[in-house]
PDB file of C-alpha atoms in Angstrom:
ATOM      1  CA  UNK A   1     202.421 124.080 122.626  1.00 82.00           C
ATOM      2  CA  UNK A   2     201.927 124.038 126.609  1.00 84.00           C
ATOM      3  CA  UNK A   3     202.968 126.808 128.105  1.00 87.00           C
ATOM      4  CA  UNK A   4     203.708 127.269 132.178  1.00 87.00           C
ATOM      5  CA  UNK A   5     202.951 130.053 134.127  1.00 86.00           C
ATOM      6  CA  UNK A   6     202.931 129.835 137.901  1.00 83.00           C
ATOM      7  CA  UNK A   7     201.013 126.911 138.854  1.00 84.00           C
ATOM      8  CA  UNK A   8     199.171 126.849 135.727  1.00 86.00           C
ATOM      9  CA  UNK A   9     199.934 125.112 132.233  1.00 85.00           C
ATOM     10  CA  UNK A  10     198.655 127.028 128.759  1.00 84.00           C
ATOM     11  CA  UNK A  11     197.213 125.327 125.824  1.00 82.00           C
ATOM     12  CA  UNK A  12     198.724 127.353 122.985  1.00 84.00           C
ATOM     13  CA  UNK A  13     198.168 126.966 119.290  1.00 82.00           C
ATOM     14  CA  UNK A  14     201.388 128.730 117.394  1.00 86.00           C
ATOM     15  CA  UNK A  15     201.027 130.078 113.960  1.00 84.00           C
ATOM     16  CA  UNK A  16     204.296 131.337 112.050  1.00 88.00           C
ATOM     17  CA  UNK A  17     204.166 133.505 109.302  1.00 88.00           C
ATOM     18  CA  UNK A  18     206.044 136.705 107.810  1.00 91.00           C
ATOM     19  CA  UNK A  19     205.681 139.167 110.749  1.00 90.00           C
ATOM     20  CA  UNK A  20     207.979 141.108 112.984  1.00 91.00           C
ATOM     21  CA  UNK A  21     206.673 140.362 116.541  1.00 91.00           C
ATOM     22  CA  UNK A  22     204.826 137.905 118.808  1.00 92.00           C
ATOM     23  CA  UNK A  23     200.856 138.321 119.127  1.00 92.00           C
ATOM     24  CA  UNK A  24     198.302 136.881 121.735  1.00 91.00           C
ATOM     25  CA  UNK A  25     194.476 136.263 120.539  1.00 85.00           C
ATOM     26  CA  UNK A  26     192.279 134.710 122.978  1.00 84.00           C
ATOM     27  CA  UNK A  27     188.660 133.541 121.510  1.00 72.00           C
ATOM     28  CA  UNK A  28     186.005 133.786 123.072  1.00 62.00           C
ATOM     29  CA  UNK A  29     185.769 129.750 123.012  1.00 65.00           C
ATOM     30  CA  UNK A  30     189.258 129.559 125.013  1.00 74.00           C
ATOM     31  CA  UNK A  31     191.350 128.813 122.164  1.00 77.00           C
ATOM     32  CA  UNK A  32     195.183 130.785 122.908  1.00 85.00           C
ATOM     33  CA  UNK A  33     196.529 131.595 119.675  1.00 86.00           C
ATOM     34  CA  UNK A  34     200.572 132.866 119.751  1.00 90.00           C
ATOM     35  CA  UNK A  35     200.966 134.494 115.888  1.00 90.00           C
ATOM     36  CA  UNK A  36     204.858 134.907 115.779  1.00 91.00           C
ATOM     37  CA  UNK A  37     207.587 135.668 113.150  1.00 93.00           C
ATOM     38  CA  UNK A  38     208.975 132.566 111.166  1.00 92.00           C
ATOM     39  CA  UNK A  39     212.428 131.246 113.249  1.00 91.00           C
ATOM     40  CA  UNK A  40     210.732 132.461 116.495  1.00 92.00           C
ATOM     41  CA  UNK A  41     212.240 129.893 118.983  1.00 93.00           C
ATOM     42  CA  UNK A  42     209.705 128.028 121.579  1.00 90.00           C
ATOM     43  CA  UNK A  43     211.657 130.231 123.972  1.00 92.00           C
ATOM     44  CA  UNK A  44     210.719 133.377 122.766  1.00 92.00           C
ATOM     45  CA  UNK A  45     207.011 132.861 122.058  1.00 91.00           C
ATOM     46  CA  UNK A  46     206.957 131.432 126.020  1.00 91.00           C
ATOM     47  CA  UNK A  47     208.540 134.295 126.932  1.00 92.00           C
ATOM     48  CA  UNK A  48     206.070 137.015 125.423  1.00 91.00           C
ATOM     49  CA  UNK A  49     203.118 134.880 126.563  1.00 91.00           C
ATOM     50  CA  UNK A  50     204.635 135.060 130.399  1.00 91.00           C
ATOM     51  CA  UNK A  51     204.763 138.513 129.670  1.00 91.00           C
ATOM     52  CA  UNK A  52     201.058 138.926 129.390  1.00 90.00           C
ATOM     53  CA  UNK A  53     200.498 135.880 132.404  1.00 89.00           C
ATOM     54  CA  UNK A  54     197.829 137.450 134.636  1.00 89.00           C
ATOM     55  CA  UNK A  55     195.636 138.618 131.809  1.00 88.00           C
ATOM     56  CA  UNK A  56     195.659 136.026 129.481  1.00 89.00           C
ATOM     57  CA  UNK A  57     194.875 133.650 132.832  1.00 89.00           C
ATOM     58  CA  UNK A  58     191.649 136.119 133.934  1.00 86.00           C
ATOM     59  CA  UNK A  59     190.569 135.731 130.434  1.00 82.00           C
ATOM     60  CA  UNK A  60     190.413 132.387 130.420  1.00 83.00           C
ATOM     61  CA  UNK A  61     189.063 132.129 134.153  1.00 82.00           C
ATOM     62  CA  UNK A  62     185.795 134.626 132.916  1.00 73.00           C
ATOM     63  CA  UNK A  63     185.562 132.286 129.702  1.00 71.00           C
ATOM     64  CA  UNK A  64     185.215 129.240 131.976  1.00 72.00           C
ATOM     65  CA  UNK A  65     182.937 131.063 134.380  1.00 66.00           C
ATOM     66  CA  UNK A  66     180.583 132.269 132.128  1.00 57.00           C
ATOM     67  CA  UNK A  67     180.856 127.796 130.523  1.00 58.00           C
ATOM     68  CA  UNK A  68     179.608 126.972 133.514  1.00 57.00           C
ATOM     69  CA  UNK A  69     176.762 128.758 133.658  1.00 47.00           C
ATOM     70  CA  UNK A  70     174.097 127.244 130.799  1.00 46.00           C
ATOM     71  CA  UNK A  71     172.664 129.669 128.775  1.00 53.00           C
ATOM     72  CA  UNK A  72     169.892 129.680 126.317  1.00 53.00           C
ATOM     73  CA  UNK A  73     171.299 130.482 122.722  1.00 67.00           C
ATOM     74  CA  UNK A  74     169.755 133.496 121.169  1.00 74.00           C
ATOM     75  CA  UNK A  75     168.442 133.277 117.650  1.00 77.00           C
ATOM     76  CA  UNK A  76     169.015 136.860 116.901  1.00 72.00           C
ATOM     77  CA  UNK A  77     170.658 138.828 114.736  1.00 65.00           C
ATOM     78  CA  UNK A  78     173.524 139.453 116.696  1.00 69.00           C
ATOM     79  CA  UNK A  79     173.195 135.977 118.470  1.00 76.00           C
ATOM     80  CA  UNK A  80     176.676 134.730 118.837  1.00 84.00           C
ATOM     81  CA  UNK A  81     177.537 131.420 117.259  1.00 89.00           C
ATOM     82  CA  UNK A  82     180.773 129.158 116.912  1.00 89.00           C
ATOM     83  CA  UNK A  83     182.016 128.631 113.436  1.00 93.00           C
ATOM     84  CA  UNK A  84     185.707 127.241 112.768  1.00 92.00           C
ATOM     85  CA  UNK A  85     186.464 128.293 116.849  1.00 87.00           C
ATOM     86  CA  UNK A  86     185.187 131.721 116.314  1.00 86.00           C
ATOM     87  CA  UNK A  87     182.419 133.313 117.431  1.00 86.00           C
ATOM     88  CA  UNK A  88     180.093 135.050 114.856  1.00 88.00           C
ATOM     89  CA  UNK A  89     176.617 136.986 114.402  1.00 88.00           C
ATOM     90  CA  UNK A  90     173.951 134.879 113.605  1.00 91.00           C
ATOM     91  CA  UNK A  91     173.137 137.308 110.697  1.00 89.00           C
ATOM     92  CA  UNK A  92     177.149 137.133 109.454  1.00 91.00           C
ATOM     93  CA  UNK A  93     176.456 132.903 109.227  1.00 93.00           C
ATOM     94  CA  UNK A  94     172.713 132.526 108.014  1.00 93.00           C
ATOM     95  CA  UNK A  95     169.957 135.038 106.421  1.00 91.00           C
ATOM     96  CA  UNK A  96     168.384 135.878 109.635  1.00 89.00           C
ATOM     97  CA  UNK A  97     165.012 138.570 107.979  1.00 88.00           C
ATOM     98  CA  UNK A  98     161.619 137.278 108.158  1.00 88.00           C
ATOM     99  CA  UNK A  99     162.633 134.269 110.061  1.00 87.00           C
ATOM    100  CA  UNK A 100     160.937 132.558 112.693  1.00 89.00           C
ATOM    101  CA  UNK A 101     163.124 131.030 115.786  1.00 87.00           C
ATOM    102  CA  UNK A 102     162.223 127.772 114.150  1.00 90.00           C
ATOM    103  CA  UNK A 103     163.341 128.836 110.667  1.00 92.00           C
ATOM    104  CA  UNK A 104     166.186 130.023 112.336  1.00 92.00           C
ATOM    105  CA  UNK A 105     167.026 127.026 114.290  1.00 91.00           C
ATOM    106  CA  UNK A 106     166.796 124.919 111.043  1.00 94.00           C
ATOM    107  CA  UNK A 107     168.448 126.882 109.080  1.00 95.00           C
ATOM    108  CA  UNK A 108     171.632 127.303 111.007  1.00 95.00           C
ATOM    109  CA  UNK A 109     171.830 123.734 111.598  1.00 95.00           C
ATOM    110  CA  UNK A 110     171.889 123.373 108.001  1.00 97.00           C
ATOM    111  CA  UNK A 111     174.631 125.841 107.628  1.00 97.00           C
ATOM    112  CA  UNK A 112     176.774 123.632 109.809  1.00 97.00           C
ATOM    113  CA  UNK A 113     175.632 120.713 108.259  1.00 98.00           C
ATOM    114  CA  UNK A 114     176.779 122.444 104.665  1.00 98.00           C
ATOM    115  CA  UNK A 115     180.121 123.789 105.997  1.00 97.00           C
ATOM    116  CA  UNK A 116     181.224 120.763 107.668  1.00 98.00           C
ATOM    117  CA  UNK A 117     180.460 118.760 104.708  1.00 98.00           C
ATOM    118  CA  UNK A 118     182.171 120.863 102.904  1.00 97.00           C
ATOM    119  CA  UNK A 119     185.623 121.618 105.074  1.00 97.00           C
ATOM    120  CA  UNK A 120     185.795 117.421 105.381  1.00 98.00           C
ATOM    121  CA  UNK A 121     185.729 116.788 101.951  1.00 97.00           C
ATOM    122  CA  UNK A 122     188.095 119.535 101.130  1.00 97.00           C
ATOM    123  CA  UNK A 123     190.989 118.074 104.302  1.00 97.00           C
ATOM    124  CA  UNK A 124     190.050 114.355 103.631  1.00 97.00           C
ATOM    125  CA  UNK A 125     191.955 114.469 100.310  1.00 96.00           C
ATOM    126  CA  UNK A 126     195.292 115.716 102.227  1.00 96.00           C
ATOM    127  CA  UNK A 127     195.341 113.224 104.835  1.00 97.00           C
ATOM    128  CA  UNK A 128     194.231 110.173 102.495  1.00 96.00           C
ATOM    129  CA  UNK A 129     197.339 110.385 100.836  1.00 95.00           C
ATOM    130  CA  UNK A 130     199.824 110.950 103.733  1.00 96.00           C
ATOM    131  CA  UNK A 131     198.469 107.608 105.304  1.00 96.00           C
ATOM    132  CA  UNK A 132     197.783 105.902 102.080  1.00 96.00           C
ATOM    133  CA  UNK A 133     194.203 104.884 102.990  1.00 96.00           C
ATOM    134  CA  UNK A 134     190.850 105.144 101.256  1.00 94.00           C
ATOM    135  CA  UNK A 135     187.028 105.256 102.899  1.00 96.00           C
ATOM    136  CA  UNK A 136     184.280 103.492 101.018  1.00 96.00           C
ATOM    137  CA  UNK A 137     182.097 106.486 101.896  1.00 96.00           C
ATOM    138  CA  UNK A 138     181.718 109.523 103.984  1.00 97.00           C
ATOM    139  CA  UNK A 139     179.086 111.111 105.593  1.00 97.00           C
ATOM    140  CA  UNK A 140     178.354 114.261 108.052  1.00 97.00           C
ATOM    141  CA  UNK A 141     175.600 112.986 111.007  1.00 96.00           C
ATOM    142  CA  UNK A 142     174.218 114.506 114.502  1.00 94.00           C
ATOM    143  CA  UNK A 143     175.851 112.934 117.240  1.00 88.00           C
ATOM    144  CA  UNK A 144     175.706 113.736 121.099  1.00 84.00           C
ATOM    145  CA  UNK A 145     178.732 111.381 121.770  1.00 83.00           C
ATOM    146  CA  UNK A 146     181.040 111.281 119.059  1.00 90.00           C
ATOM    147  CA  UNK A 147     182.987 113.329 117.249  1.00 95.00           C
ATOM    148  CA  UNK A 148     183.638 110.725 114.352  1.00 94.00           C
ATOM    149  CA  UNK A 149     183.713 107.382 113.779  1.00 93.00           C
ATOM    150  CA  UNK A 150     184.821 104.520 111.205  1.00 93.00           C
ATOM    151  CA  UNK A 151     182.942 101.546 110.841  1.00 92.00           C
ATOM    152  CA  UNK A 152     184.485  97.804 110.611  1.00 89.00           C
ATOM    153  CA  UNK A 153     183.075  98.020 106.558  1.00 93.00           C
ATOM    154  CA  UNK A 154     185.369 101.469 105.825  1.00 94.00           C
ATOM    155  CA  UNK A 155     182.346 103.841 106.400  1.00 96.00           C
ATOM    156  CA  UNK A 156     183.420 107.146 108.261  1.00 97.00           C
ATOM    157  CA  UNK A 157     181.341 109.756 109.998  1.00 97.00           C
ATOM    158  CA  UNK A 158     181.838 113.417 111.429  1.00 97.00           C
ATOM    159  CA  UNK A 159     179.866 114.976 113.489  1.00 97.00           C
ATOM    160  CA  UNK A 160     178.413 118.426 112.071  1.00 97.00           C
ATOM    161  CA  UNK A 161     179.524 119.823 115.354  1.00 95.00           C
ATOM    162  CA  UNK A 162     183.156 120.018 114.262  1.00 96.00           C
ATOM    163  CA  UNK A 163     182.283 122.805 111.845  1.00 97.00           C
ATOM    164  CA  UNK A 164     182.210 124.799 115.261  1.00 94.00           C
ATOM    165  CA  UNK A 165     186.033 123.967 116.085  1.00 93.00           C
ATOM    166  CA  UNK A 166     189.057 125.152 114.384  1.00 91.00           C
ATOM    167  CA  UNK A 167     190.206 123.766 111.430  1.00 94.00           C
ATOM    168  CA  UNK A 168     193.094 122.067 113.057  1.00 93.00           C
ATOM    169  CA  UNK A 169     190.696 120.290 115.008  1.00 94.00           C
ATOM    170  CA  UNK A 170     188.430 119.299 112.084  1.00 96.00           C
ATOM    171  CA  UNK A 171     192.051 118.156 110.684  1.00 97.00           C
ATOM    172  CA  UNK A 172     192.771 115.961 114.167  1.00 96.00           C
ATOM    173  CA  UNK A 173     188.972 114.135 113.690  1.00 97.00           C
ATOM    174  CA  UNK A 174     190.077 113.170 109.878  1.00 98.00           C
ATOM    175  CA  UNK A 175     193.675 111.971 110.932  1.00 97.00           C
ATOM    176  CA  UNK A 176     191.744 109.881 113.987  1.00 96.00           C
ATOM    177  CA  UNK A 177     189.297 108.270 111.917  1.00 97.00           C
ATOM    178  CA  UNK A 178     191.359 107.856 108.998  1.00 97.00           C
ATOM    179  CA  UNK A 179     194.007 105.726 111.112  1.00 96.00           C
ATOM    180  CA  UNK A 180     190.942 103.629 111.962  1.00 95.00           C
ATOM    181  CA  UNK A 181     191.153 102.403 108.827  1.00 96.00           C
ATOM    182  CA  UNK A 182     194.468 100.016 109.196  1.00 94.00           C
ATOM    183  CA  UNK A 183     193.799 100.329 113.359  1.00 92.00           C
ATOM    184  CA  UNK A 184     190.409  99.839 114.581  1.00 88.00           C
ATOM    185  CA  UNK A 185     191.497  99.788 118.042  1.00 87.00           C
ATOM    186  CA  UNK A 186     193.347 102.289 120.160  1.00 86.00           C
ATOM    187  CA  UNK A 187     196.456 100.600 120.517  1.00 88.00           C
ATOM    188  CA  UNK A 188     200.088 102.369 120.309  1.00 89.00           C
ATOM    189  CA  UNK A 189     200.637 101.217 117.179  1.00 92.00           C
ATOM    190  CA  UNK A 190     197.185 103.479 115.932  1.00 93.00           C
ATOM    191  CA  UNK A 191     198.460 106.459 118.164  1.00 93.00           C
ATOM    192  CA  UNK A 192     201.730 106.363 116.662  1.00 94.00           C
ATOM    193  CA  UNK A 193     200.469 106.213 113.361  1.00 96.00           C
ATOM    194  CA  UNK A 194     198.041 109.536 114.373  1.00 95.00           C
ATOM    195  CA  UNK A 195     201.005 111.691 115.711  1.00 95.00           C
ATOM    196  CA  UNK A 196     202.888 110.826 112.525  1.00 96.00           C
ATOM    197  CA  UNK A 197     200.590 113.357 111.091  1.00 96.00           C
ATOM    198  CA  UNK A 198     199.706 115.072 113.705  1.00 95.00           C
ATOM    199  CA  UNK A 199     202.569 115.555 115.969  1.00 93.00           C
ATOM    200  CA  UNK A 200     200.581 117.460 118.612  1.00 89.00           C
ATOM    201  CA  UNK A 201     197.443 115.927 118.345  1.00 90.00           C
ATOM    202  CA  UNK A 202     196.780 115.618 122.459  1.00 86.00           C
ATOM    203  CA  UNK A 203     196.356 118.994 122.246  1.00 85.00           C
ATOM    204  CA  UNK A 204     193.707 118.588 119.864  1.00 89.00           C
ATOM    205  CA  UNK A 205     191.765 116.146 122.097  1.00 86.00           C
ATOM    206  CA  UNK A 206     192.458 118.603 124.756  1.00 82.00           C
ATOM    207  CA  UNK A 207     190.358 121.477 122.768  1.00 84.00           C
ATOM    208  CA  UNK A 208     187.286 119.053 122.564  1.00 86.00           C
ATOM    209  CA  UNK A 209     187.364 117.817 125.891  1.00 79.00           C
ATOM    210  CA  UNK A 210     187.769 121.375 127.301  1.00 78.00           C
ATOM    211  CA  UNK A 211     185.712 123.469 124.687  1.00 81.00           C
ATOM    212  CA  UNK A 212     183.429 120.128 123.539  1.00 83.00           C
ATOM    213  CA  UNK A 213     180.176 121.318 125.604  1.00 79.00           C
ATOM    214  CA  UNK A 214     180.013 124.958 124.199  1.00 78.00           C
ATOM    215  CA  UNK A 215     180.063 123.765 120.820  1.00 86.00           C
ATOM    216  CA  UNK A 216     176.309 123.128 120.385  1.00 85.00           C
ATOM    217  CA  UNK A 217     172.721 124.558 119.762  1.00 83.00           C
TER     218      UNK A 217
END
């Protein structure tokens, strides 16, 4: 859901559910997350974000300030570390005692390895039988340009990377590649069969262009 306020436009992701009032979480990876009551109107949950304008927008502004600047990842205890758009302790993701940096280094790209692996083939099911399709195989791979892809022979791929996003993300990547499987171009007719699913995919894209470059080690 885009949000305006002033001269600037808000990326929101809204989650309903059986509360009483409208909440604002802001990770530390960007991500705007509006928890409202079920039969909140779009009205209503732009409303009580306007409320809170200025500081959600100085939040974001330090979170892109301190993106800009590179920094070396810390392989410490409390080293913070995306995992499903959150950050976390290293020790809260991996067994961090006795461990060299190397150890460490391997080890948590094995955990990401495992967990996307893991989160793919638990989604891929859903979305297989919404769009009626079928991959020949599956695998999770390193990539430094792509977040997934589907080969001409029904092979797909997913980047380990996505286990840093939000699910809803991971969820976009499946839907994207999966639609490769009738349209292996980029045509309208494969977008329209994407936002079928996924109504409000661009905003989706939007998260991995935006938040993309901080997902790494």
């Amino acid at each position: 859901m885009k949000i305006e306020i002033g001269q600037h436009i808000i990326e929101c992701h809204v989650s309903y559910g059986p509360r009483t009032k409208i909440s604002i979480q802001i990770e530390p990876s960007g991500l705007v997350t509006i928890k409202a009551p079920n039969g909140a109107t779009d009205e209503q949950v732009a409303r009580a974000v306007r409320q809170h304008g200025k500081k959600i927008l100085e939040r974001l502004q330090d979170i892109a300030n301190a993106r800009e600047a590179p920094k070396t990842k810390e392989y410490q205890e409390q080293g913070k570390f995306l995992h499903l758009g959150t950050y976390h302790a290293l020790n809260d993701l991996i067994e961090t005692e006795h461990r060299s940096e190397e150890e460490l280094r391997r080890d948590l790209k094995k955990f990401y390895f495992a967990s996307c692996k893991r989160i793919v083939l638990e989604r891929l099911p859903i979305y297989q039988k919404q769009l009626k399709v079928k991959p020949k195989s599956v695998e999770i791979v390193e990539s430094h340009t792509k977040w997934g892809s589907c080969s001409s022979d029904k092979h797909l791929t997913f980047n380990y990377r996505l286990a840093m996003a939000p699910v809803e993300v991971i969820d976009y990547v499946i839907i994207h590649e999966l639609c490769h499987l009738t349209h292996m171009n980029h045509d309208r007719s494969f977008w329209r069969r994407v936002g079928s699913v996924m109504p409000d995919y661009k905003e989706k894209e939007s998260f991995l262009a935006r938040y993309g470059q901080a997902m790494t080690l």
